[in-house]
mmCIF file of C-alpha atoms (C1' of nucleotides) and ligand atoms in Angstrom:
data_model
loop_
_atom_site.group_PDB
_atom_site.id
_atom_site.type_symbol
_atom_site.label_atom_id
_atom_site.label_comp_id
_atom_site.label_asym_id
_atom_site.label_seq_id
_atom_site.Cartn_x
_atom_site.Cartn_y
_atom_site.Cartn_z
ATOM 1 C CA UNK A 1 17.666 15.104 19.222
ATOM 2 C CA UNK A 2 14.374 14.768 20.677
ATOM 3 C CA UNK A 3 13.260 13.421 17.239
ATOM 4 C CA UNK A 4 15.219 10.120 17.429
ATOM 5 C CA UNK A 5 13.507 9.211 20.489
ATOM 6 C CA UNK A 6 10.205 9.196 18.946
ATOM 7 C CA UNK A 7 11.536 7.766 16.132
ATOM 8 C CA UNK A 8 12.635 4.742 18.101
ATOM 9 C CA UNK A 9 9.813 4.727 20.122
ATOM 10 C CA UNK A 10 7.581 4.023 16.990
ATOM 11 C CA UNK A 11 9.877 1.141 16.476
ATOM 12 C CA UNK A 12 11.897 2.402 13.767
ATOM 13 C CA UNK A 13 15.480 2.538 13.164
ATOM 14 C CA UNK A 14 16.854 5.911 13.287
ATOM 15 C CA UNK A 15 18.148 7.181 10.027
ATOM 16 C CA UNK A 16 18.732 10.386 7.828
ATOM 17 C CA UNK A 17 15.987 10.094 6.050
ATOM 18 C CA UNK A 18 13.548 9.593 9.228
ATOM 19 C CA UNK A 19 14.804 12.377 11.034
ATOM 20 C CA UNK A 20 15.117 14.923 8.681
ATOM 21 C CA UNK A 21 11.232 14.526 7.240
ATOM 22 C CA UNK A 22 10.192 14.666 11.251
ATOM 23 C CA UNK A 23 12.462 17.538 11.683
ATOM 24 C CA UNK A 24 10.924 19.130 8.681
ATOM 25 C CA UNK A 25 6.991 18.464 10.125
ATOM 26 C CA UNK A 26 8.099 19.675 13.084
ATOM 27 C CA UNK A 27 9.498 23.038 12.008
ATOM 28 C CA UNK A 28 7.228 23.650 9.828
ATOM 29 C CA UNK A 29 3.561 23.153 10.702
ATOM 30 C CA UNK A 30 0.772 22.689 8.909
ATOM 31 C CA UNK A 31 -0.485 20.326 6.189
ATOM 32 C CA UNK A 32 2.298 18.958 3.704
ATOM 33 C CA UNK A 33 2.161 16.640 0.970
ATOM 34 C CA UNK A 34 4.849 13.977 0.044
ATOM 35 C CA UNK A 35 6.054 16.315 -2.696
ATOM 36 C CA UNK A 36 5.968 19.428 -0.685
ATOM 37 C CA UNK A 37 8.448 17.695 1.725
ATOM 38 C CA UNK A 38 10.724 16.381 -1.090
ATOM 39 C CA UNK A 39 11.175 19.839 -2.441
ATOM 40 C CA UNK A 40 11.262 21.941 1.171
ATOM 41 C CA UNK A 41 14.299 19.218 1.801
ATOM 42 C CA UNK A 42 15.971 18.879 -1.579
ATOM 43 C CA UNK A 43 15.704 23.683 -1.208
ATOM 44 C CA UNK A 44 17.222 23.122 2.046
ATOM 45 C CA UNK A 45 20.323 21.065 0.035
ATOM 46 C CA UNK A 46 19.322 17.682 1.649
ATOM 47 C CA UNK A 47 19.625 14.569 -0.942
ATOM 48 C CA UNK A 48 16.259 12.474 -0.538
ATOM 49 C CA UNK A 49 14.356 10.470 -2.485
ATOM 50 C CA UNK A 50 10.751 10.914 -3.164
ATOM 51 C CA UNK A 51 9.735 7.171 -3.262
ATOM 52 C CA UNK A 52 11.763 7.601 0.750
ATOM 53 C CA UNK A 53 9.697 10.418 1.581
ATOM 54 C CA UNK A 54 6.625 8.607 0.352
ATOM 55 C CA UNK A 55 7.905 5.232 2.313
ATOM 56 C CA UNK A 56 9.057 7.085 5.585
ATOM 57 C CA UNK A 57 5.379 9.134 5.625
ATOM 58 C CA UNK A 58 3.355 6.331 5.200
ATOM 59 C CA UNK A 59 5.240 4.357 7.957
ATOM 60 C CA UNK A 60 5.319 7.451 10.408
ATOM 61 C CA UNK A 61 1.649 7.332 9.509
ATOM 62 C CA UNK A 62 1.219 3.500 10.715
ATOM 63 C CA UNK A 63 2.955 4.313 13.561
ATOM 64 C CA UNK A 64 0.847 7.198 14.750
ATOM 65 C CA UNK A 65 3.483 9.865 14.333
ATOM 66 C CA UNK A 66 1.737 11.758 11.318
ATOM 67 C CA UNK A 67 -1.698 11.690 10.097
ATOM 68 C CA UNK A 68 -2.851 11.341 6.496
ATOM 69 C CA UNK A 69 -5.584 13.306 4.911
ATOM 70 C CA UNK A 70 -7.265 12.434 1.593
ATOM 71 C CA UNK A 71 -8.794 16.209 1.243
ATOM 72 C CA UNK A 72 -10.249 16.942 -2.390
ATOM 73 C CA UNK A 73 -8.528 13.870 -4.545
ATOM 74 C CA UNK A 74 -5.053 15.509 -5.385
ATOM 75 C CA UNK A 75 -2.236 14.649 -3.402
ATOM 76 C CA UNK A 76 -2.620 13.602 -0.040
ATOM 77 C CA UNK A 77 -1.202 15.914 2.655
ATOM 78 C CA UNK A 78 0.467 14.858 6.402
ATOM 79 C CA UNK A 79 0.330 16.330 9.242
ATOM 80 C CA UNK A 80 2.117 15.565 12.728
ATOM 81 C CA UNK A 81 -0.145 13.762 15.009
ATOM 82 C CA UNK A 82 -0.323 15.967 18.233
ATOM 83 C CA UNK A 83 -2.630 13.919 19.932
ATOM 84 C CA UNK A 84 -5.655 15.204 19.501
ATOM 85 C CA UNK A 85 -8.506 14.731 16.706
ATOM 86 C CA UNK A 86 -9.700 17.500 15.250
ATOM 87 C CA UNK A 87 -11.526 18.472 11.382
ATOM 88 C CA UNK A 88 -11.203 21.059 8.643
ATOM 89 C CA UNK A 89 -11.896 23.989 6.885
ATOM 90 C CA UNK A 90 -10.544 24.483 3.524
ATOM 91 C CA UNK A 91 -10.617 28.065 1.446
ATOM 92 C CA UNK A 92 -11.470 27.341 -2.070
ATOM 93 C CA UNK A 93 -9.705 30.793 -3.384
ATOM 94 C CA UNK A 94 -6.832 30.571 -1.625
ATOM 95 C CA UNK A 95 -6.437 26.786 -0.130
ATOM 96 C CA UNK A 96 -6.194 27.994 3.732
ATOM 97 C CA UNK A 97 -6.633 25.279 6.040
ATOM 98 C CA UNK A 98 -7.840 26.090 9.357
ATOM 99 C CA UNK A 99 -8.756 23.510 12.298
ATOM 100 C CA UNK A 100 -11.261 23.177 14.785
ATOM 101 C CA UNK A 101 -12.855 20.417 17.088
ATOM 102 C CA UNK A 102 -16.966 20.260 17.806
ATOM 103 C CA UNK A 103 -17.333 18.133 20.343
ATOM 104 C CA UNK A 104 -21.127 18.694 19.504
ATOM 105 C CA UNK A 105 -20.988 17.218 16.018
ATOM 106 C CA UNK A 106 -18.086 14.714 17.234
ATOM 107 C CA UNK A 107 -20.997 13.356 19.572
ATOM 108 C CA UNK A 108 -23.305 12.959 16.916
ATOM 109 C CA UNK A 109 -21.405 10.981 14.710
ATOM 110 C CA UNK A 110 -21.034 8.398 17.515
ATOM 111 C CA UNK A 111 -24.774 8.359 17.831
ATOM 112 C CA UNK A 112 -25.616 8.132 13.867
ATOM 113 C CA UNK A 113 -22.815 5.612 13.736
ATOM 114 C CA UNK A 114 -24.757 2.998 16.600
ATOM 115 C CA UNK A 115 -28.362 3.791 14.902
ATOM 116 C CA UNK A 116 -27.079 2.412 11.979
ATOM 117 C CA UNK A 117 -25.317 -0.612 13.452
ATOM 118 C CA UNK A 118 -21.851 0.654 12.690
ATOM 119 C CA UNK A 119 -18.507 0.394 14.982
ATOM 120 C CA UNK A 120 -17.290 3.454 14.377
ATOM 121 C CA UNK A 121 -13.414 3.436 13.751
ATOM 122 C CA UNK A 122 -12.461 7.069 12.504
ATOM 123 C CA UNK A 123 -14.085 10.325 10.304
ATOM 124 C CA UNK A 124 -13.396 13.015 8.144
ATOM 125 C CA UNK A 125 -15.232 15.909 7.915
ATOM 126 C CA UNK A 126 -14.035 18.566 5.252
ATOM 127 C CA UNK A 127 -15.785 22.451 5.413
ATOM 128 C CA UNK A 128 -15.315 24.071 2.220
ATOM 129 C CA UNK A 129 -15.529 27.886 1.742
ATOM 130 C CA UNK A 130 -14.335 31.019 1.041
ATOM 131 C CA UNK A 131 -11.858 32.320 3.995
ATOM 132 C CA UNK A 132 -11.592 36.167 4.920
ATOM 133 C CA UNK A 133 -8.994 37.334 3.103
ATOM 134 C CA UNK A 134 -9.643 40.277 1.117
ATOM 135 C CA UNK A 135 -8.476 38.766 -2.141
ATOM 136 C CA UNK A 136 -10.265 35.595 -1.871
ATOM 137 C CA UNK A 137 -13.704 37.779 -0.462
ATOM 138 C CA UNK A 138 -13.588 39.968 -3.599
ATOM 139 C CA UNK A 139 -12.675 36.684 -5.952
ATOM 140 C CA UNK A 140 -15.486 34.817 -5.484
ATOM 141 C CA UNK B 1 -37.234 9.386 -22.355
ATOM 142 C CA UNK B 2 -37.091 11.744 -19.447
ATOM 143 C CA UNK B 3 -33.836 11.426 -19.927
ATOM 144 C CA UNK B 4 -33.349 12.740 -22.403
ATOM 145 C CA UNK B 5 -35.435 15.899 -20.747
ATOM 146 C CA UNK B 6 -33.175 15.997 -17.844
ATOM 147 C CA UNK B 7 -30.017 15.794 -20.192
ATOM 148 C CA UNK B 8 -31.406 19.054 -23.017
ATOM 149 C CA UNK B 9 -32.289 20.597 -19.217
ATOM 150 C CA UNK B 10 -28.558 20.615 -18.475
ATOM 151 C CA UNK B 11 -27.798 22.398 -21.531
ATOM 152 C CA UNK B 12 -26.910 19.329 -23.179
ATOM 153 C CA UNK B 13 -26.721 17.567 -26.493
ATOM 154 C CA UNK B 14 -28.477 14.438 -26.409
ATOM 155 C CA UNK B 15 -25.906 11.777 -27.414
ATOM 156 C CA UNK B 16 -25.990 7.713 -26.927
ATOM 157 C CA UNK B 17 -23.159 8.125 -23.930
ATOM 158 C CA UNK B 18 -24.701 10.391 -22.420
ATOM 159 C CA UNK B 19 -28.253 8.640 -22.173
ATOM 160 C CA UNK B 20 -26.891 5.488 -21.536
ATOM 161 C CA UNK B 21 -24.650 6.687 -18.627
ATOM 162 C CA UNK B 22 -27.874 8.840 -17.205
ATOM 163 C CA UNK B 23 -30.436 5.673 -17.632
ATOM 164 C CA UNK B 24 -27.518 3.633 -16.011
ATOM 165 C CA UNK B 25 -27.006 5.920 -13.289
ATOM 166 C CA UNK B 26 -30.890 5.838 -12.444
ATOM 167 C CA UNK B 27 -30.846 2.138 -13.232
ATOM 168 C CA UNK B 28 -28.557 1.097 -10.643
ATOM 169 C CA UNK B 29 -28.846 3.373 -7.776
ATOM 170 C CA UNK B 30 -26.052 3.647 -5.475
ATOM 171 C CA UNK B 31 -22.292 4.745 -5.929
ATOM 172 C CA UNK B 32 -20.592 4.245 -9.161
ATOM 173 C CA UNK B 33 -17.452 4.973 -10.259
ATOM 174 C CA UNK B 34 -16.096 5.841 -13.945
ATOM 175 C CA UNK B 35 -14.656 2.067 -13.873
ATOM 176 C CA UNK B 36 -17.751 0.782 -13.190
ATOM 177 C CA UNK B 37 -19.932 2.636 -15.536
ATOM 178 C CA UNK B 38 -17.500 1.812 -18.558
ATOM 179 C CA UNK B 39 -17.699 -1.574 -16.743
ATOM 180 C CA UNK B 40 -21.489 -1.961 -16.679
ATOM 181 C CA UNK B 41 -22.179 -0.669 -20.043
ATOM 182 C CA UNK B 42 -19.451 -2.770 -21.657
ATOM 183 C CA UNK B 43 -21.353 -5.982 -20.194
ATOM 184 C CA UNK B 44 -24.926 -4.817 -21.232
ATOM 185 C CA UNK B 45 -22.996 -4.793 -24.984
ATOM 186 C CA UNK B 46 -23.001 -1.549 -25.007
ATOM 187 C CA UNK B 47 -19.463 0.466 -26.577
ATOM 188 C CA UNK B 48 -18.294 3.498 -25.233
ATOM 189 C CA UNK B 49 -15.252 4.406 -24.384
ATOM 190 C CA UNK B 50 -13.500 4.972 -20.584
ATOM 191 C CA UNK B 51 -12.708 8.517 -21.889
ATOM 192 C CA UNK B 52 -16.158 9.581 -22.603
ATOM 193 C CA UNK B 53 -17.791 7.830 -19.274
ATOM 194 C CA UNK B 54 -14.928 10.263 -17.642
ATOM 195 C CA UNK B 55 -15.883 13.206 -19.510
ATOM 196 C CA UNK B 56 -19.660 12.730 -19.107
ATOM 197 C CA UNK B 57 -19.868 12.260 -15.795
ATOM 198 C CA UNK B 58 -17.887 15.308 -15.206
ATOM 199 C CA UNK B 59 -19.860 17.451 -17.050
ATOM 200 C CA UNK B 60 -23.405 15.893 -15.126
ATOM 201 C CA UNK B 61 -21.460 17.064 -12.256
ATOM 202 C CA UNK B 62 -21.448 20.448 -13.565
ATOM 203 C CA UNK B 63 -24.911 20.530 -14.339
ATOM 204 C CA UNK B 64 -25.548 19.397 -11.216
ATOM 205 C CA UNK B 65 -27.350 16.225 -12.333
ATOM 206 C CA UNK B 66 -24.424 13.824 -10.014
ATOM 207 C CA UNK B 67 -22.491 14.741 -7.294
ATOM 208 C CA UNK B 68 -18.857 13.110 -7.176
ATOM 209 C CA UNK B 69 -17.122 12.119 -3.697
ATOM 210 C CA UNK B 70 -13.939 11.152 -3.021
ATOM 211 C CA UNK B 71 -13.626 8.778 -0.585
ATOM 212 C CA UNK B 72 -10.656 7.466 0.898
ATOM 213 C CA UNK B 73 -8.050 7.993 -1.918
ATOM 214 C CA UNK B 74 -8.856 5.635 -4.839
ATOM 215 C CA UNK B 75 -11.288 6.277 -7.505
ATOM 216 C CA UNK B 76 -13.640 9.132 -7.478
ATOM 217 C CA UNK B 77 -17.630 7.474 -7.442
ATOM 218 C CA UNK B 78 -20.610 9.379 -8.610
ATOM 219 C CA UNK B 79 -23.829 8.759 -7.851
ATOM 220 C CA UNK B 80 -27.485 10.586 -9.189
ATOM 221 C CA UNK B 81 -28.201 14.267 -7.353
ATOM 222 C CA UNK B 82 -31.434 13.202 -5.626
ATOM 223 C CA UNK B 83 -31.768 16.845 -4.669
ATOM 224 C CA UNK B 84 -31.016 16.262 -1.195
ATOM 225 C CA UNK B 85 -27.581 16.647 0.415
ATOM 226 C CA UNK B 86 -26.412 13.815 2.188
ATOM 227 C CA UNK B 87 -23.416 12.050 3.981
ATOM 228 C CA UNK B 88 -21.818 8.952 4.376
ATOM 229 C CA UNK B 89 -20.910 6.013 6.417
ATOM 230 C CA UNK B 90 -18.883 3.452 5.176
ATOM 231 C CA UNK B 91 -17.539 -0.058 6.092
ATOM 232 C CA UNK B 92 -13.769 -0.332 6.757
ATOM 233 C CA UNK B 93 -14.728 -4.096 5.892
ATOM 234 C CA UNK B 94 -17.137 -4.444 2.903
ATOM 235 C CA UNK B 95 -17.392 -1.101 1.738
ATOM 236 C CA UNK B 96 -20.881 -0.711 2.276
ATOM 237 C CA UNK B 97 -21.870 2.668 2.443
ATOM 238 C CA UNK B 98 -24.978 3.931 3.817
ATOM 239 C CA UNK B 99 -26.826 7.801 3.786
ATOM 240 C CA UNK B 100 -27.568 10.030 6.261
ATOM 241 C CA UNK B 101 -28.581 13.324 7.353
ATOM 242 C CA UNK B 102 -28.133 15.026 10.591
ATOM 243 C CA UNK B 103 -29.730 18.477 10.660
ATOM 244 C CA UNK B 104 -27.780 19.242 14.546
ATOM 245 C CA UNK B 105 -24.702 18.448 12.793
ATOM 246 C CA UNK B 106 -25.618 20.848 9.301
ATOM 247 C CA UNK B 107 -26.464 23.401 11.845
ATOM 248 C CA UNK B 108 -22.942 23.432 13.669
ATOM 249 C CA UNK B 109 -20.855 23.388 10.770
ATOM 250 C CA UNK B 110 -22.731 26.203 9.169
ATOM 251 C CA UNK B 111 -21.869 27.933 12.487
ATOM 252 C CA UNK B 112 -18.614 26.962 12.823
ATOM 253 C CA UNK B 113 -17.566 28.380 9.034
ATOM 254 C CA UNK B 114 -19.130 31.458 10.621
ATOM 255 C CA UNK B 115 -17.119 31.620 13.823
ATOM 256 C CA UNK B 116 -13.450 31.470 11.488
ATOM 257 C CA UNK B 117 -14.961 33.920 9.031
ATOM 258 C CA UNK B 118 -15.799 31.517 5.933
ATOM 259 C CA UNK B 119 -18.168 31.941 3.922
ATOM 260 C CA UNK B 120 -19.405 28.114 3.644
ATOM 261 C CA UNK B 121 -19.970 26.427 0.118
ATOM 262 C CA UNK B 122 -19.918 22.595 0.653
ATOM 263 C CA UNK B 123 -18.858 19.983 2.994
ATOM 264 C CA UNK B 124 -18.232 16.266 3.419
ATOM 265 C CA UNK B 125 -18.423 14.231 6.296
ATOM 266 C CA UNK B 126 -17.554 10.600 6.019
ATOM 267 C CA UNK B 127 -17.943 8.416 8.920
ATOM 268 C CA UNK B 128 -15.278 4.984 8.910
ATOM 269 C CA UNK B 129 -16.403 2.024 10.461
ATOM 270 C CA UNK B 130 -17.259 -1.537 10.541
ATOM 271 C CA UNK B 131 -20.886 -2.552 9.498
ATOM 272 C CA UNK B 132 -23.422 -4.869 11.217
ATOM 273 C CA UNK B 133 -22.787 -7.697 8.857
ATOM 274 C CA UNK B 134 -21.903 -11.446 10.360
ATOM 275 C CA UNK B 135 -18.508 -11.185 8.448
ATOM 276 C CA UNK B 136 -17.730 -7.623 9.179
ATOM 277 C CA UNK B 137 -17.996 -7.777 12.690
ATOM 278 C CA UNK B 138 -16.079 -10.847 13.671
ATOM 279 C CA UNK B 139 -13.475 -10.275 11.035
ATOM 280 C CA UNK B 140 -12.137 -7.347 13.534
ATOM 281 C "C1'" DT C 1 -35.493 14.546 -45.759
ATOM 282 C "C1'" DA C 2 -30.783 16.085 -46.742
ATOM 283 C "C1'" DC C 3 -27.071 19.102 -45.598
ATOM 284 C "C1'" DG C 4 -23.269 20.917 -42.958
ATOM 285 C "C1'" DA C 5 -21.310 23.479 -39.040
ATOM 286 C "C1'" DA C 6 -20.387 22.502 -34.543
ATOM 287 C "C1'" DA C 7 -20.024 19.415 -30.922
ATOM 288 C "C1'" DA C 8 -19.088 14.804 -29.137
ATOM 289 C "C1'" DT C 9 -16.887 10.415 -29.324
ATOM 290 C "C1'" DG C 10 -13.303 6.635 -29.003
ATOM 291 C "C1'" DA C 11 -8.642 5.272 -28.826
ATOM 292 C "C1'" DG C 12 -4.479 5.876 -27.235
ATOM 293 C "C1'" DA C 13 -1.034 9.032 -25.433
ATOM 294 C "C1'" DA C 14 0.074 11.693 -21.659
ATOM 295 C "C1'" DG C 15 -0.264 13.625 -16.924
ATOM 296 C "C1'" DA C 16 -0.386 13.063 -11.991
ATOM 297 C "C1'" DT C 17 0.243 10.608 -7.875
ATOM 298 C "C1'" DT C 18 1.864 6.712 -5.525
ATOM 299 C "C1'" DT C 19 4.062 2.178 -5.134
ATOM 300 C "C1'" DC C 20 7.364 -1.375 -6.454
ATOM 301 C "C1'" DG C 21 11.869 -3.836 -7.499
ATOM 302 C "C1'" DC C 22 16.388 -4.046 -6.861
ATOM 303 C "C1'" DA C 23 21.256 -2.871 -6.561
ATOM 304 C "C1'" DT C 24 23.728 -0.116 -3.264
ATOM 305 C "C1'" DT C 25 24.348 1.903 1.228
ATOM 306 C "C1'" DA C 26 23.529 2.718 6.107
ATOM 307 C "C1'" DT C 27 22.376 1.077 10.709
ATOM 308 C "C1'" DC C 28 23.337 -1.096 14.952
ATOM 309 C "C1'" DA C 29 24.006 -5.214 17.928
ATOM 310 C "C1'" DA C 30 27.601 -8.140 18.896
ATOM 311 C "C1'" DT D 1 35.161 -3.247 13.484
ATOM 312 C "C1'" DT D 2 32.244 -6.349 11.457
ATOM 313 C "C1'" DG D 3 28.291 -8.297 9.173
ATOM 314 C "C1'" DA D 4 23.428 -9.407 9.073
ATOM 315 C "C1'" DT D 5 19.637 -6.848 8.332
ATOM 316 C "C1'" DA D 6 17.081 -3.016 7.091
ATOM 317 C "C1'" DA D 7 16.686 1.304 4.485
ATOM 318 C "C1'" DT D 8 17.695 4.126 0.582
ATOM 319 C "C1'" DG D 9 17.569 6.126 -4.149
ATOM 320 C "C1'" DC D 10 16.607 5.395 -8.646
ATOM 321 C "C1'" DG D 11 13.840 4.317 -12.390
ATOM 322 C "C1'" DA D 12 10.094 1.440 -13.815
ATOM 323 C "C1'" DA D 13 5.445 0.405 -13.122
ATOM 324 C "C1'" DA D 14 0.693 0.774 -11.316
ATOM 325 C "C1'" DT D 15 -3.384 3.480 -10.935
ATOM 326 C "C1'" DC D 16 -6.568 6.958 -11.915
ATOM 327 C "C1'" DT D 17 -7.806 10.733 -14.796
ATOM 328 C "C1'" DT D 18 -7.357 14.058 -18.547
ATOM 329 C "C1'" DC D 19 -5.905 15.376 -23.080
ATOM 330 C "C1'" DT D 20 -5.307 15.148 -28.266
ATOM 331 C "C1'" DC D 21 -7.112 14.493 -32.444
ATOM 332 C "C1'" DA D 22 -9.123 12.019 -36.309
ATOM 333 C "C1'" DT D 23 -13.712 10.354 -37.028
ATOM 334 C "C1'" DT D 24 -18.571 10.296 -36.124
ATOM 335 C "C1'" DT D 25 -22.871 12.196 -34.440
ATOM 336 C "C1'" DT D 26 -26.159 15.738 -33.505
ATOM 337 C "C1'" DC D 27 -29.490 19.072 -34.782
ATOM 338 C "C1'" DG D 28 -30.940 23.524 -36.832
ATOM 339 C "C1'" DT D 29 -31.915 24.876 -41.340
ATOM 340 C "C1'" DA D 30 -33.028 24.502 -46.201
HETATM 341 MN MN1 MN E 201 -4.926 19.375 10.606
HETATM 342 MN MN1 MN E 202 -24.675 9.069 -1.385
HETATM 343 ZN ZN1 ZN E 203 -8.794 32.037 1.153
HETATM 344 ZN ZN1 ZN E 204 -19.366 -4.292 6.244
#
DNA sequence: TACGAAAATGAGAAGATTTCGCATTATCAA
DNA sequence: TTGATAATGCGAAATCTTCTCATTTTCGTA
């Protein structure tokens, strides 16, 4: 129960609800949104909450367990935090996310950030396009 | 009335909302949201309703007279398509948001869509900070 | 200028996402 | 095991946006 300890380590008690949503992140991957968990765990036969889910994301969130991202304004999705920054690139057909770091552009943002007399805290930067799937080529 | 031009240019029908929320729009400069339009045009005496402001500004997105953002997950702002793409830096603190345009970082990200096979359509790139205001800086 | 079909508006209802309030339940240190 | 404290689940509410539809406006035509 590996989970637990990072649970407790971010200060939190350990409970059902905790562990089963960082389970669930951890098994599956990817990008989910509040609701997407809810369902995957309520499919799996687990009884949850959403307003929990919503609660227990946002504080794994504050605590630097998962990170939040705001991409085109529907739901916001989660993601575990493994450490390391990195952006996005979003298909339009078919809503593939991909990831990548630049450390180019990541090094310009720092400098456009001090020309303009800005601290910089954090960024998002959001590529939008159509991926390589066949169906999503021939879609669009 | 240029307008009004600009408005028959988008394909269409010249209507009081629609000319107030355009002159508006020009007027103030800047990023607006629905809220504040309605907002705005309420206090200038004007009457409109939220629903139409909504509905208007969508379709000048369309036309490709605004361009709407989403920053970090509350209301959607618009603000007038100048013609030239831009991004954004904005203040954790006061919300300030300032414009920018870095052609090293346009260059990478059209490279990096390339690299995973996406045909690139759009992209946004906020940058989070604090601004070089008195109270921004010492209140963090 | 007056007419009328078609489109647009305003008001409120409804949809979508997220947070809140609170009675009940679970956690965990003693 | 107990009990103070924190967390949960539920439904209500908050927030932002879209939808529905009766009424009004626009604009080409007579
Ligand atoms: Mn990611
Ligand atoms: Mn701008
Ligand atoms: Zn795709
Ligand atoms: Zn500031």
């Amino acid at each position: 129960m590996e989970e637990n300890q990072e649970i407790r380590k971010a200060g939190l008690k350990i409970t059902l609800p905790r562990v089963k949503i960082l389970s669930l992140l951890e098994k599956q991957g990817g990008h989910l949104s509040a609701e997407d968990v809810y369902r995957i765990l309520l499919d799996e036969g687990e009884e949850i909450g959403l307003a929990t889910v919503y609660r227990v994301l946002t504080q794994f969130e504050s605590a630097g367990l998962v990170v939040r991202h705001n991409f085109e304004g529907g739901q916001a999705v989660f993601e575990l935090d493994r450490g390391s920054h990195h952006d996005h690139l979003i298909c339009m057909n078919c809503g593939r996310v991909e990831e990548f770091v630049d450390n180019t552009i990541e090094k310009r943002q720092i400098e456009i950030a001090k020309k303009h007399g800005f601290r910089i805290k954090d960024h998002a930067l959001v590529i939008y396009g159509i991926c390589s799937n066949k169906e999503c080529k021939q879609a669009e």
